[in-house]
Amino acid sequence: MELIVTARSKFQEDTEYTRLNGHGLNASVELTGGTGSAKQPFQASVRITNLSSTTWSGVIHVELPFAKVNPRFFLPAFMYGRNRGEAPQNVPNEFPRLREGNPSSPSSPWWMVRSDRLSHPAELVYDNGKIFGLCASPYFVSKSGVKFQWKPELEGEFYQYGGYTCSLAKGTIGYTLGYENAPLLFIKSRLVKERAPLNENCFELTASESVEFTLDLYEYDAESELGINAALEEIYYRYHQRPRLGSDIQTAVADLSKAIYQYAWLPEDRSYSTFVYEDGETGGYRYNKIISISWTDGLSVATPVLMAALRLGDEPMREQTLSCIENIIENSLNPASGLPYEAYQDGKWSISGWWFDGMRTPGHSAYLCAQAMFYIMKAYEFEKRIKDCHHEDWMAFVRKVLLVLEKSKNSDEEYPTILSERTGAGLEYDSFSGTWCMAAMAYYTWLTGDKTHLDSLKRSEKHYYETYVKRMECYGAPLDADKAVDSEGILAYIKAVRYLHAFTGDNLYLDHMRDAIDYEFTFKFAYNSPVKVPPLSTIGWSSCGGSVTSVANPHIHPMSSNIVDELYYFVQQREDSYVRQRMLDTVGWGCQTYNRFDKEFDHGKTGWMSERFCHSEGLVTETYSDGSPASTWFCLMPWASGSVIEGLVGDYWEANVKSR
């Protein structure tokens, strides 16, 4: 396997990468073993030497060419396929897209990115029945003046991040010493910066200094894009670090739920505030009331907190959540469409939530409507299971809404993403958000034993698997990401196939569940990236076990914590040490990512947590009062806490708390 090594000096006037001899550098490459397989990659030992008498500073680029036919690139948490570079890009929210030729922003035929944007230190390509790839340390450390690649078992002082590159035009993937974010740096979906000059992102070699590093190189056969996961599993074990020690499960659940109960409840609205801020002037609290029935508010808060209240025996907390649930059931229905209105403001229910002006088509959101039905049923199940309280009126409400959603499927058996406010008909498709409809119907089938829609469910599952999951490219769940590839929708799919398996016993659904879990794991950090911005940098916060939200909003958020119970279900069905360990990472991450005491994250009370954790300083937008950068939002966001709670209080609780 041939490697191409070039460099760009800090002192160049242009941005071109050129041969090393023009920089006074030399490279030696030796292949030292391996077969190229997922378990035994080729190993390339690379040595770069500065032959000059002065210090060299810049970025060194090592590229691996492959036989290009129709490549789909996978840089975990950053690039999936081509990040929908084939789709229209004239949308308000930008994210990196691969497109051939000379496309306009935000598409490009090549990308360079700092290593901590990737959840695993690797990049892989699926092309013409083969996987090509490379893996290398995400950053370098130094000890006694010597620079070397970081590995979990080695000690050393952080020196510099590396980077990863991909080129659709040339048919290469690459690794850099030093890094660039080029041609653009995406801080979030509506904040994009141009390529920066080389400065702090440089790798330095003093006169006559050498640096050695190893690249693991892959080339093996695969039937589909799913073939990348065999390599990622091995890479996970090689670089894995556990999250820092957090609270025990019962303490975490109590802290998080009690903070929501005490600080976020809005009694006049019978709901929870989406944001709660400390008010420095009054010593009280400020509320951002962007109230919805689910997804960032409503039932995605009320149901997990109800589950926590039932586990903890907290009756006042339970009564509060029941008020929220019953308010939505009693008052949100749009009689014209037969679907619930998703937003509530100033005493009025409507479809015009905070996300409305970012939509292409006005109407009901399948994501919110179906997720709300799922959480009503989960509340029903836990009230019945733990309290022996039967809310049959809740199930009657759910049944009516699910029938409307079921009728809206198109001829591909795909549920819509947007439905008519006037009739409930499907208006817009081509989106993974409809998997929440499938999850809700699968859950309803399992809860009630009603097989009426089972065949239809199976057809829908086959469509979503073949069209999205098998291609490792699920898009269109969050309403604020313009159908960017994301990790949110797969959570609904995982829940759906869990209940399809539980009801049918068909092992096909466990197979598909494992593939979907693998997709989710590509967004979930395998190691603890060295954060350099407080408060995350000062408290030892861990990225491992946290998942990146999407390629458009690439911070770590807690939503994926809500599938702990599904991961637990899977490992109860199949002994799978990999899934089990990553489940434990998810549990551990959730138990350490909130205020375990007042102001642990430089804001708020015990139990407070936000949704935005900036593992990379390239994502930072928040500031302290003195204007200095901050790596998290300073607020309580109940839906974020609810995601962690939900994952901890289901069957996983039964096995790990109740038995003690």
XYZ file of C-alpha atoms in Angstrom:
660
model
C 0.000 0.000 0.000
C 1.497 3.291 -1.115
C 1.399 6.347 1.147
C 1.770 9.912 -0.121
C 3.432 12.342 2.308
C 3.276 16.120 1.810
C 3.448 19.202 4.023
C 2.400 22.812 4.343
C 4.658 25.226 6.214
C 3.399 27.876 8.588
C 5.412 30.406 6.607
C 4.022 29.600 3.151
C 2.040 32.289 1.429
C -0.229 29.746 -0.280
C -2.225 26.823 1.130
C -0.791 24.045 -1.034
C 0.654 20.825 0.341
C 3.925 19.986 -1.438
C 6.626 17.314 -1.365
C 8.710 17.055 1.788
C 12.081 17.772 0.179
C 10.972 21.345 -0.428
C 10.488 21.703 3.326
C 13.769 20.176 4.407
C 11.871 17.140 5.696
C 12.313 13.458 5.002
C 9.883 10.561 5.394
C 10.582 6.862 5.705
C 7.718 4.356 5.590
C 7.931 0.681 6.483
C 5.097 -1.854 6.374
C 5.616 -4.020 9.450
C 2.850 -6.621 9.294
C -0.862 -7.363 9.245
C -3.283 -8.610 6.631
C -5.451 -5.519 6.121
C -8.434 -7.124 7.853
C -10.593 -5.494 10.528
C -8.805 -7.495 13.235
C -5.310 -7.427 11.721
C -4.767 -4.238 9.742
C -1.539 -3.573 7.883
C 0.808 -1.544 10.048
C 2.822 1.265 8.530
C 5.661 2.682 10.610
C 6.338 6.275 9.547
C 9.311 8.412 10.540
C 9.484 12.123 9.699
C 12.843 13.876 10.153
C 13.688 17.570 9.947
C 16.952 17.635 7.982
C 17.407 21.398 8.251
C 19.213 23.452 10.881
C 16.098 25.409 11.867
C 12.774 24.555 13.437
C 10.053 23.529 10.994
C 6.411 24.361 11.843
C 3.319 23.406 9.891
C 1.066 20.474 9.031
C 2.316 17.143 7.652
C -0.191 15.171 5.560
C -0.061 11.393 4.997
C -2.561 10.120 2.414
C -3.693 6.605 1.505
C -4.988 6.319 -2.075
C -7.572 3.656 -2.899
C -9.124 2.295 -6.083
C -11.946 4.807 -6.470
C -15.215 3.798 -8.130
C -18.093 5.300 -6.131
C -16.761 5.869 -2.614
C -18.737 6.506 0.532
C -16.608 8.003 3.300
C -17.074 7.432 7.011
C -15.341 9.692 9.511
C -17.329 8.796 12.657
C -19.517 11.684 13.885
C -18.280 13.938 11.040
C -18.911 12.342 7.627
C -21.383 9.622 6.555
C -21.264 8.650 2.898
C -21.060 12.139 1.466
C -23.156 13.832 4.158
C -25.915 14.138 1.577
C -23.706 16.061 -0.825
C -25.941 14.600 -3.545
C -28.996 16.426 -2.106
C -29.959 20.099 -2.564
C -27.939 22.262 -0.200
C -29.792 25.596 -0.300
C -30.933 25.342 3.307
C -30.425 27.642 6.324
C -28.392 25.097 8.301
C -25.015 24.222 6.851
C -22.888 21.160 7.427
C -19.904 19.665 5.558
C -20.933 17.907 2.355
C -18.824 16.007 -0.181
C -19.552 16.838 -3.809
C -17.438 16.438 -6.932
C -16.271 19.316 -9.113
C -16.115 22.882 -7.830
C -19.292 23.186 -5.758
C -20.347 26.204 -3.772
C -20.225 26.275 0.036
C -20.912 24.220 2.120
C -20.012 21.443 -0.328
C -16.429 20.575 -1.194
C -14.661 17.654 -2.925
C -12.297 17.376 0.078
C -12.258 18.006 3.821
C -9.687 18.355 6.579
C -10.759 18.272 10.227
C -9.203 18.172 13.676
C -9.164 14.709 15.223
C -11.471 15.458 18.160
C -14.376 16.025 15.759
C -14.317 12.262 15.225
C -15.692 9.935 17.894
C -13.113 7.252 16.977
C -9.597 7.940 15.664
C -10.226 6.396 12.261
C -11.697 6.924 8.827
C -13.068 4.281 6.526
C -14.376 4.113 2.985
C -16.848 1.701 1.422
C -16.360 1.386 -2.319
C -17.187 -1.380 -4.796
C -17.473 -4.156 -2.196
C -14.383 -3.204 -0.212
C -13.534 -1.308 2.945
C -10.442 0.891 2.867
C -9.324 2.763 5.939
C -6.752 4.073 8.343
C -6.499 4.515 12.093
C -3.982 6.551 14.066
C -3.670 8.261 17.430
C -5.972 11.281 17.761
C -3.239 13.397 19.328
C 0.412 13.484 20.315
C 1.928 13.768 23.778
C 5.446 14.676 24.866
C 7.720 13.379 27.580
C 11.261 14.567 28.248
C 11.095 16.553 25.018
C 10.154 13.550 22.865
C 6.882 13.603 20.922
C 4.963 10.383 20.464
C 1.484 9.112 19.685
C -0.950 8.884 22.571
C -2.294 5.531 23.652
C -4.504 4.917 26.710
C -1.794 2.961 28.514
C 0.915 5.601 27.965
C 1.591 8.723 29.992
C 2.733 12.060 28.679
C 1.807 15.726 28.500
C -0.651 16.689 25.774
C 1.217 18.203 22.842
C -0.960 18.578 19.761
C -4.057 17.215 18.051
C -3.770 15.398 14.776
C -6.275 15.543 11.974
C -8.087 13.494 9.351
C -8.745 14.192 5.698
C -10.805 12.819 2.832
C -10.763 13.619 -0.861
C -13.505 12.539 -3.221
C -11.610 14.166 -6.079
C -8.352 12.224 -5.576
C -9.736 9.081 -3.961
C -7.693 9.367 -0.772
C -8.083 9.365 2.966
C -5.460 10.932 5.166
C -3.952 11.704 8.538
C -2.150 14.865 9.602
C 0.408 15.857 12.221
C -0.997 19.162 13.303
C -4.375 19.869 11.745
C -6.550 22.116 9.666
C -10.300 22.646 9.596
C -10.637 23.228 5.880
C -12.011 24.482 3.636
C -14.453 25.500 6.420
C -14.833 25.162 10.190
C -18.373 24.293 11.293
C -18.919 25.504 14.851
C -22.646 24.843 14.647
C -25.185 24.684 11.857
C -25.531 28.454 11.469
C -22.001 29.471 12.466
C -19.353 28.595 9.893
C -15.856 30.079 9.610
C -13.386 30.204 6.752
C -10.110 28.289 6.785
C -7.791 29.835 9.363
C -4.079 30.588 8.881
C -1.637 28.056 10.308
C -0.797 29.049 13.857
C -1.571 27.089 17.016
C -2.628 24.139 14.874
C 0.951 23.445 13.762
C 3.240 20.519 14.504
C 6.853 21.515 15.144
C 10.089 19.678 14.547
C 13.286 21.272 15.820
C 16.512 21.005 13.840
C 17.374 17.329 13.240
C 14.355 16.182 15.287
C 12.440 13.091 14.242
C 8.970 11.855 15.098
C 7.743 8.301 14.628
C 4.155 7.138 14.408
C 2.118 4.150 13.270
C -0.808 3.976 10.890
C -3.153 0.987 10.838
C -4.321 0.469 7.266
C -7.380 -1.502 6.161
C -8.422 -3.217 2.967
C -11.012 -5.978 3.222
C -14.176 -7.203 1.529
C -17.640 -6.124 2.716
C -21.184 -6.559 1.437
C -22.326 -3.073 2.424
C -21.410 0.020 4.358
C -22.103 -1.934 7.536
C -18.679 -3.495 6.984
C -16.983 -0.502 8.590
C -18.269 -1.556 12.010
C -15.970 -4.564 12.322
C -12.959 -2.232 12.215
C -14.550 0.338 14.547
C -15.190 -2.335 17.162
C -11.498 -3.268 17.218
C -10.480 0.399 17.256
C -12.772 0.992 20.222
C -10.958 -1.638 22.274
C -7.580 -0.213 21.296
C -8.346 3.365 22.391
C -11.084 2.926 24.971
C -11.041 4.909 28.217
C -13.783 4.730 30.826
C -15.732 7.832 31.850
C -14.654 9.451 35.116
C -16.341 8.124 38.244
C -19.724 9.763 38.768
C -22.659 9.272 41.089
C -24.212 5.868 41.646
C -27.362 5.202 39.619
C -29.889 5.893 42.368
C -28.189 9.146 43.375
C -27.992 10.329 39.767
C -31.700 9.620 39.192
C -32.658 11.378 42.424
C -30.456 14.413 41.731
C -31.639 14.880 38.163
C -35.359 14.317 38.760
C -35.548 16.422 41.897
C -33.853 19.338 40.143
C -36.493 19.234 37.395
C -39.286 18.926 39.957
C -37.989 21.822 42.033
C -36.697 24.305 39.461
C -38.361 23.693 36.077
C -42.086 23.249 36.741
C -44.437 25.938 35.405
C -47.708 25.368 37.293
C -49.727 27.873 35.257
C -48.744 26.038 32.036
C -48.819 22.520 33.512
C -45.510 21.886 31.815
C -41.760 22.324 32.229
C -39.556 25.177 31.121
C -37.242 24.207 28.283
C -34.430 26.340 29.710
C -33.933 27.480 33.294
C -31.322 30.160 33.962
C -30.005 31.658 37.136
C -30.848 35.361 37.331
C -27.807 37.135 38.745
C -29.683 40.367 39.339
C -32.597 38.978 41.352
C -31.041 35.825 42.757
C -33.979 33.900 41.274
C -34.498 32.094 37.985
C -35.447 32.938 34.409
C -37.448 30.598 32.168
C -37.533 30.085 28.421
C -41.020 28.717 27.779
C -40.685 27.161 24.330
C -43.178 24.509 25.364
C -43.856 21.468 23.191
C -45.522 18.101 23.717
C -42.241 16.233 23.234
C -38.668 16.532 21.820
C -37.039 19.084 24.119
C -40.033 19.418 26.433
C -43.387 17.967 27.507
C -43.576 14.198 27.599
C -39.855 13.676 26.981
C -39.480 15.278 30.433
C -42.657 14.227 32.219
C -42.454 10.499 31.496
C -38.834 9.957 32.636
C -39.495 12.033 35.765
C -42.667 9.999 36.404
C -40.605 6.816 36.087
C -38.080 8.249 38.554
C -40.852 9.274 40.967
C -42.260 5.753 40.858
C -38.836 4.235 41.512
C -38.070 6.678 44.325
C -41.565 6.599 45.889
C -41.911 10.381 45.506
C -45.670 11.081 45.327
C -45.545 14.909 44.915
C -43.154 14.489 41.984
C -45.463 11.870 40.487
C -48.511 14.133 40.793
C -46.637 16.927 39.022
C -45.792 14.705 36.043
C -49.346 13.373 35.830
C -50.608 16.937 35.547
C -48.347 17.500 32.516
C -49.332 14.220 30.844
C -53.050 14.687 31.384
C -52.959 18.293 30.199
C -51.509 17.175 26.869
C -54.019 14.332 26.482
C -57.004 16.503 27.460
C -56.173 19.687 25.532
C -53.700 19.260 22.664
C -55.769 17.413 20.047
C -56.430 19.111 16.720
C -59.905 17.767 15.794
C -59.404 18.522 12.104
C -56.345 16.318 11.678
C -56.820 13.897 14.564
C -53.237 14.674 15.676
C -52.039 16.588 18.732
C -50.829 20.134 18.341
C -47.150 20.126 19.221
C -46.600 23.620 20.644
C -48.173 25.672 23.407
C -47.744 29.397 23.986
C -49.831 32.093 25.656
C -52.702 29.722 26.300
C -52.890 28.488 22.697
C -52.034 25.144 21.109
C -50.608 25.183 17.566
C -48.112 23.648 15.113
C -45.959 26.798 15.355
C -43.215 25.710 17.716
C -39.746 27.221 17.951
C -38.698 25.035 14.999
C -41.517 26.225 12.691
C -39.635 28.817 10.621
C -36.892 26.331 9.794
C -39.303 23.880 8.160
C -39.818 23.533 4.410
C -43.478 22.538 4.789
C -45.866 23.694 7.533
C -47.785 21.018 9.352
C -47.755 18.504 12.176
C -44.419 16.879 12.945
C -44.450 13.066 12.879
C -41.415 13.105 15.158
C -43.176 15.025 17.925
C -46.616 13.435 17.540
C -45.336 9.867 17.515
C -42.708 10.391 20.206
C -45.430 11.875 22.408
C -47.554 8.744 21.896
C -44.564 6.544 22.729
C -43.993 8.379 26.016
C -47.666 8.335 26.963
C -47.546 4.550 26.582
C -44.348 4.338 28.597
C -45.986 6.350 31.366
C -49.001 4.023 31.118
C -46.794 0.927 31.372
C -44.899 2.133 34.432
C -47.996 3.393 36.238
C -49.548 -0.028 35.690
C -46.400 -1.983 36.519
C -45.318 -0.155 39.679
C -48.461 1.603 40.953
C -51.088 -0.818 39.603
C -52.847 2.240 38.239
C -54.589 1.740 34.867
C -55.004 4.844 32.663
C -57.118 3.342 29.904
C -58.174 6.793 28.687
C -54.509 7.437 27.854
C -54.414 4.339 25.658
C -57.650 5.338 23.932
C -56.056 8.702 23.035
C -52.910 6.988 21.748
C -54.912 4.523 19.655
C -56.749 7.308 17.820
C -53.552 9.198 16.992
C -51.662 6.089 15.887
C -54.432 5.210 13.424
C -54.035 8.608 11.755
C -50.269 8.169 11.543
C -50.629 4.633 10.197
C -52.853 5.811 7.339
C -50.294 8.411 6.270
C -47.623 6.008 4.990
C -46.605 6.224 1.339
C -46.186 3.353 -1.132
C -42.620 2.755 0.131
C -44.147 2.011 3.562
C -42.407 5.130 4.900
C -44.151 7.363 7.407
C -44.137 11.098 6.659
C -42.044 13.679 8.434
C -44.745 16.373 8.057
C -48.532 15.897 8.056
C -51.353 18.233 7.102
C -52.823 20.381 9.868
C -56.107 20.310 7.975
C -56.498 16.591 7.198
C -53.651 14.646 8.804
C -52.443 13.478 5.378
C -48.703 13.004 4.773
C -47.118 16.024 3.099
C -43.350 15.427 3.210
C -41.288 12.221 3.323
C -37.610 11.264 2.734
C -36.789 11.433 6.415
C -35.890 9.102 9.260
C -38.094 10.951 11.747
C -41.009 8.689 10.796
C -39.342 5.855 12.683
C -40.949 7.321 15.809
C -44.302 6.327 14.264
C -42.945 2.812 13.803
C -41.592 2.752 17.370
C -44.927 3.896 18.790
C -46.917 1.331 16.806
C -44.484 -1.478 17.696
C -44.732 -0.524 21.375
C -48.536 -0.399 21.142
C -48.591 -3.841 19.514
C -46.400 -5.290 22.259
C -48.362 -3.599 25.077
C -51.799 -4.619 23.835
C -51.154 -7.826 21.892
C -53.113 -6.316 18.974
C -51.672 -7.766 15.732
C -53.758 -5.598 13.386
C -50.817 -3.564 12.102
C -48.028 -6.122 12.505
C -47.595 -6.902 8.799
C -47.572 -3.216 7.967
C -44.971 -2.636 10.685
C -42.750 -5.334 9.241
C -42.884 -3.732 5.794
C -41.990 -0.343 7.225
C -39.107 -1.776 9.209
C -37.721 -3.411 6.069
C -37.903 -0.095 4.219
C -36.131 1.900 6.918
C -33.468 -0.764 7.319
C -32.697 -1.084 3.607
C -32.901 2.633 2.809
C -31.174 4.186 5.803
C -29.669 1.825 8.386
C -27.885 -0.538 5.994
C -26.272 2.449 4.270
C -25.130 3.927 7.593
C -26.785 7.225 6.675
C -29.843 8.126 8.746
C -31.066 11.675 8.288
C -34.075 13.839 8.921
C -34.977 13.295 12.570
C -34.361 16.631 14.361
C -36.416 19.419 12.835
C -33.617 21.975 13.206
C -30.899 20.206 11.186
C -32.199 20.315 7.584
C -31.998 16.557 7.132
C -28.352 16.339 8.105
C -27.113 12.879 9.095
C -27.898 12.465 12.791
C -27.922 10.111 15.751
C -31.428 10.982 17.010
C -33.597 8.982 14.627
C -31.734 5.736 15.197
C -32.883 5.808 18.826
C -36.490 5.435 17.676
C -35.537 2.667 15.252
C -33.704 0.771 18.008
C -36.781 1.027 20.236
C -39.002 -0.144 17.379
C -37.014 -3.293 16.580
C -36.700 -4.065 20.279
C -40.487 -4.343 20.563
C -40.815 -6.112 17.224
C -38.408 -8.740 18.492
C -40.088 -8.905 21.908
C -43.454 -9.493 20.223
C -42.457 -11.803 17.365
C -39.311 -13.534 18.656
C -37.866 -13.188 15.139
C -34.064 -12.964 15.380
C -33.976 -10.844 12.235
C -34.922 -7.908 14.446
C -32.029 -8.594 16.801
C -29.718 -8.605 13.783
C -31.124 -5.291 12.620
C -31.001 -3.955 16.163
C -27.265 -4.729 16.333
C -26.667 -2.904 13.037
C -28.596 0.117 14.308
C -26.723 0.029 17.611
C -23.449 -0.008 15.655
C -24.604 3.095 13.785
C -25.339 4.843 17.072
C -21.930 3.813 18.394
C -20.250 5.673 15.528
C -21.494 8.886 17.163
C -20.472 7.772 20.672
C -16.981 8.682 21.859
C -14.623 5.777 22.471
C -12.084 7.753 24.507
C -11.847 10.915 26.604
C -10.748 13.744 24.344
C -8.506 16.267 26.139
C -10.835 19.271 26.460
C -8.968 22.569 26.809
C -11.800 24.965 27.718
C -13.457 25.259 31.164
C -15.563 24.132 32.872
C -15.220 20.711 31.188
C -11.427 20.995 31.201
C -11.183 21.801 34.911
C -13.494 19.132 36.347
C -12.157 16.128 34.450
C -15.377 15.698 32.462
C -15.377 12.683 30.130
C -16.444 12.499 26.516
C -16.437 8.674 26.432
C -20.006 7.372 26.439
C -21.476 10.622 25.140
C -22.843 10.850 21.590
C -22.533 13.617 19.016
C -25.962 14.879 18.006
C -25.521 15.245 14.222
C -23.071 16.361 11.555
C -24.800 19.765 11.657
C -24.759 20.342 15.436
C -21.604 18.444 16.372
C -21.543 18.861 20.146
C -22.061 15.954 22.549
C -25.588 15.729 23.947
C -27.399 13.275 26.242
C -30.251 12.077 24.042
C -28.575 8.755 23.295
C -28.538 7.979 27.013
C -32.235 7.108 26.656
C -31.462 3.750 24.982
C -29.644 2.173 27.949
C -32.693 -0.040 28.470
C -32.626 -1.122 24.818
C -28.920 -1.940 25.045
C -29.650 -3.898 28.200
C -32.465 -5.758 26.427
C -30.088 -6.671 23.610
C -27.362 -8.096 25.856
C -30.007 -10.095 27.732
C -30.924 -11.734 24.425
C -27.393 -12.168 23.114
C -24.137 -12.295 25.003
C -22.250 -9.419 23.420
C -19.343 -8.003 25.405
C -18.877 -5.072 23.019
C -22.454 -3.812 23.337
C -22.334 -4.422 27.084
C -19.175 -2.343 27.527
C -20.524 0.516 25.459
C -23.750 0.363 27.472
C -21.651 0.760 30.630
C -19.885 3.741 29.027
C -23.292 5.318 28.406
C -24.402 4.755 31.994
C -21.116 6.066 33.355
C -21.182 9.133 31.118
C -24.692 10.074 32.274
C -23.787 9.713 35.944
C -20.909 12.207 35.635
C -22.240 14.792 33.198
C -24.466 16.832 35.530
C -23.942 18.968 38.653
C -23.294 16.447 41.406
C -23.069 19.434 43.719
C -23.930 23.118 43.360
C -21.956 24.816 40.551
C -19.793 21.818 39.686
C -20.128 22.971 36.058
C -19.726 26.639 37.132
C -23.481 27.216 37.223
C -26.697 25.990 38.763
C -27.780 23.711 41.549
C -27.275 20.021 42.240
C -28.948 18.005 39.476
C -28.728 20.703 36.795
C -27.431 19.812 33.356
C -27.673 21.303 29.870
C -27.754 19.668 26.449
C -24.544 21.100 24.956
C -21.125 19.747 25.869
C -18.349 21.101 23.662
C -15.753 18.348 23.630
C -13.896 20.304 20.936
C -12.974 23.954 21.416
C -13.892 24.412 17.766
C -17.534 24.223 18.899
C -17.448 26.804 21.680
C -19.992 29.642 21.560
C -20.844 30.183 25.254
C -18.870 32.616 27.411
C -18.388 33.384 31.073
C -19.438 36.804 32.365
C -15.914 38.108 31.711
C -16.122 37.118 28.038
C -13.816 34.103 28.270
C -14.951 30.942 26.419
C -16.987 28.222 28.135
C -17.429 24.624 26.980
C -21.053 24.127 28.069
C -24.289 26.079 28.284
C -25.050 27.569 31.707
C -28.614 26.413 32.200
C -30.865 23.556 33.255
C -32.495 21.763 30.313
C -34.999 19.209 31.628
C -35.209 17.152 28.420
C -31.453 16.529 28.672
C -31.771 15.322 32.249
C -34.801 13.260 31.212
C -32.743 11.381 28.624
C -30.288 10.228 31.288
C -33.099 9.405 33.725
C -35.017 7.342 31.160
C -31.996 5.164 30.491
C -31.434 4.421 34.170
C -34.908 3.687 35.562
C -36.224 0.903 33.333
C -35.232 -2.747 33.446
C -31.622 -1.725 33.948
C -32.694 -0.301 37.323
C -34.327 -3.606 38.232
C -31.043 -5.434 37.717
C -28.642 -2.873 39.177
C -30.468 -1.003 41.946
C -33.504 -2.913 43.188
C -31.557 -6.142 43.754
C -29.033 -4.500 46.066
